Amino acid sequence: MKRSRKKQQMTVYLDPDLFKAVSDTATRRRQSGSLVVETALSVFFSPEEGTGQAALTRRLDRVDKRLSRLERDTGITVETLAQFIRFWMIMTPALPESSAAAARAQAAERYEGFIDADFFCGCRPLCKSFLTHIDV
Protein backbone atom coordinates (compact mmCIF):
# COMPACT_ATOMS: atom_id res chain seq x y z
CA MET A 1 0.00 0.00 0.00
CA LYS A 2 1.09 3.49 -0.81
CA ARG A 3 1.42 5.93 2.03
CA SER A 4 -0.11 9.29 1.33
CA ARG A 5 2.32 12.15 1.66
CA LYS A 6 1.48 14.35 4.58
CA LYS A 7 1.85 18.04 4.03
CA GLN A 8 4.52 19.70 6.09
CA GLN A 9 3.95 22.83 8.07
CA MET A 10 6.04 25.96 7.55
CA THR A 11 5.85 29.27 9.36
CA VAL A 12 6.51 32.32 7.24
CA TYR A 13 6.33 36.05 7.87
CA LEU A 14 4.52 38.12 5.27
CA ASP A 15 4.39 41.82 4.57
CA PRO A 16 1.03 43.20 5.82
CA ASP A 17 -0.08 44.10 2.26
CA LEU A 18 0.78 40.62 1.00
CA PHE A 19 -0.98 39.02 3.97
CA LYS A 20 -4.10 41.08 3.19
CA ALA A 21 -3.97 40.06 -0.48
CA VAL A 22 -3.75 36.37 0.47
CA SER A 23 -6.61 36.73 2.97
CA ASP A 24 -8.80 38.61 0.49
CA THR A 25 -8.16 36.05 -2.25
CA ALA A 26 -8.93 33.18 0.13
CA THR A 27 -12.16 34.84 1.24
CA ARG A 28 -13.21 35.65 -2.30
CA ARG A 29 -12.56 32.10 -3.52
CA ARG A 30 -13.84 30.50 -0.33
CA GLN A 31 -10.58 28.61 0.13
CA SER A 32 -8.05 28.48 2.90
CA GLY A 33 -5.14 30.90 2.94
CA SER A 34 -2.82 27.92 2.99
CA LEU A 35 -4.26 26.64 -0.30
CA VAL A 36 -3.91 30.08 -1.92
CA VAL A 37 -0.25 30.32 -0.87
CA GLU A 38 0.42 26.70 -1.92
CA THR A 39 -1.07 27.34 -5.37
CA ALA A 40 0.91 30.55 -5.78
CA LEU A 41 4.15 28.83 -4.80
CA SER A 42 3.55 25.88 -7.14
CA VAL A 43 2.94 28.29 -10.04
CA PHE A 44 6.05 30.27 -9.08
CA PHE A 45 8.28 27.20 -9.00
CA SER A 46 6.86 25.59 -12.17
CA PRO A 47 6.34 28.53 -14.54
CA GLU A 48 5.70 26.46 -17.66
CA GLU A 49 2.73 24.68 -16.13
CA GLY A 50 1.00 27.81 -14.88
CA THR A 51 -2.26 29.00 -16.35
CA GLY A 52 -4.16 32.18 -16.06
CA GLN A 53 -2.91 35.72 -15.77
CA ALA A 54 0.46 34.86 -14.21
CA ALA A 55 1.34 32.48 -17.03
CA LEU A 56 0.21 35.01 -19.61
CA THR A 57 2.35 37.67 -17.95
CA ARG A 58 5.40 35.38 -18.02
CA ARG A 59 4.84 34.58 -21.68
CA LEU A 60 4.45 38.25 -22.54
CA ASP A 61 7.67 39.00 -20.63
CA ARG A 62 9.49 36.40 -22.70
CA VAL A 63 8.07 37.89 -25.91
CA ASP A 64 9.13 41.35 -24.74
CA LYS A 65 12.68 40.11 -24.10
CA ARG A 66 12.83 38.52 -27.53
CA LEU A 67 11.56 41.70 -29.18
CA SER A 68 14.11 43.76 -27.26
CA ARG A 69 16.87 41.42 -28.44
CA LEU A 70 15.56 41.63 -32.01
CA GLU A 71 15.46 45.43 -31.81
CA ARG A 72 19.05 45.48 -30.53
CA ASP A 73 20.21 43.11 -33.26
CA THR A 74 18.46 45.18 -35.93
CA GLY A 75 20.11 48.33 -34.62
CA ILE A 76 23.52 46.65 -34.77
CA THR A 77 22.84 45.46 -38.32
CA VAL A 78 21.73 48.91 -39.49
CA GLU A 79 24.75 50.55 -37.85
CA THR A 80 27.09 47.99 -39.46
CA LEU A 81 25.53 48.60 -42.88
CA ALA A 82 25.82 52.36 -42.41
CA GLN A 83 29.49 52.04 -41.49
CA PHE A 84 30.13 49.85 -44.55
CA ILE A 85 28.39 52.32 -46.87
CA ARG A 86 30.30 55.23 -45.34
CA PHE A 87 33.62 53.40 -45.76
CA TRP A 88 32.75 52.39 -49.32
CA MET A 89 31.81 55.96 -50.27
CA ILE A 90 35.01 57.33 -48.75
CA MET A 91 37.23 54.80 -50.51
CA THR A 92 35.54 54.85 -53.95
CA PRO A 93 36.73 57.71 -56.14
CA ALA A 94 34.12 59.86 -57.90
CA LEU A 95 33.49 59.15 -61.57
CA PRO A 96 34.31 61.75 -64.18
CA GLU A 97 31.21 63.57 -65.49
CA SER A 98 31.65 62.03 -68.96
CA SER A 99 30.96 58.49 -67.68
CA ALA A 100 28.63 59.32 -64.73
CA ALA A 101 25.39 59.14 -66.75
CA ALA A 102 26.28 55.75 -68.23
CA ALA A 103 27.28 54.43 -64.79
CA ARG A 104 23.94 55.60 -63.29
CA ALA A 105 22.00 53.86 -66.05
CA GLN A 106 23.98 50.65 -65.57
CA ALA A 107 23.51 50.82 -61.78
CA ALA A 108 19.73 51.28 -62.16
CA GLU A 109 19.61 48.28 -64.51
CA ARG A 110 21.58 46.11 -62.08
CA TYR A 111 19.41 47.21 -59.15
CA GLU A 112 16.24 46.31 -61.07
CA GLY A 113 17.70 42.86 -61.79
CA PHE A 114 18.55 42.47 -58.12
CA ILE A 115 15.04 43.47 -57.01
CA ASP A 116 13.35 41.23 -59.57
CA ALA A 117 15.17 38.18 -58.23
CA ASP A 118 12.92 35.80 -56.23
CA PHE A 119 14.95 36.25 -53.12
CA PHE A 120 12.92 38.99 -51.48
CA CYS A 121 9.84 36.85 -50.70
CA GLY A 122 7.15 39.47 -51.07
CA CYS A 123 8.88 42.71 -50.10
CA ARG A 124 9.39 43.79 -53.73
CA PRO A 125 6.95 46.73 -53.51
CA LEU A 126 9.01 48.17 -50.65
CA CYS A 127 12.27 47.68 -52.54
CA LYS A 128 10.88 49.15 -55.77
CA SER A 129 9.55 52.18 -53.90
CA PHE A 130 13.10 52.76 -52.72
CA LEU A 131 14.05 53.66 -56.30
CA THR A 132 11.64 56.59 -56.26
CA HIS A 133 13.39 58.05 -53.21
CA ILE A 134 16.92 58.03 -54.56
CA ASP A 135 18.49 59.71 -57.54
CA VAL A 136 19.65 56.99 -59.94
Phi, psi and omega in degrees: 000143179275135176274135177285140181284128179272137179290145179260148182269143177220137177257125180232156177250127183247151172298144182305322179293320178293320178299319179294321179296319178295315180297316180296318179295319179296318179294314182298320182268357181056049178231168178282155176298326179298318179293321178298313180294319179298317179296316179298318180292321180293323176292321180296318183274348174228076187295333182286336183267355183289152176230168177089201187295322181296316179294320178297319178297318178296318179295318178295324176297319178295318178297319179298318178296318179296318179295322177296317178296319179296319178297317178297314180297321178296318177299318178296318180296315180296317179296320178296316178297318179297319178295319178298313181297318179299313179298316180298318181291328178289319187276340181271122180290152179290147179280150174292151183303329183296327182253002183294318182295317179294321179294320177297317180296317179294321178296318179297320179295317179294319180296318177300317177298322179294316182290324182286349178296151183281022187266352183267352171051050173098000179257019180302317180303321179294316181293320180292326179292339178298324179299329180285344182262353179239157180267104179246000000 
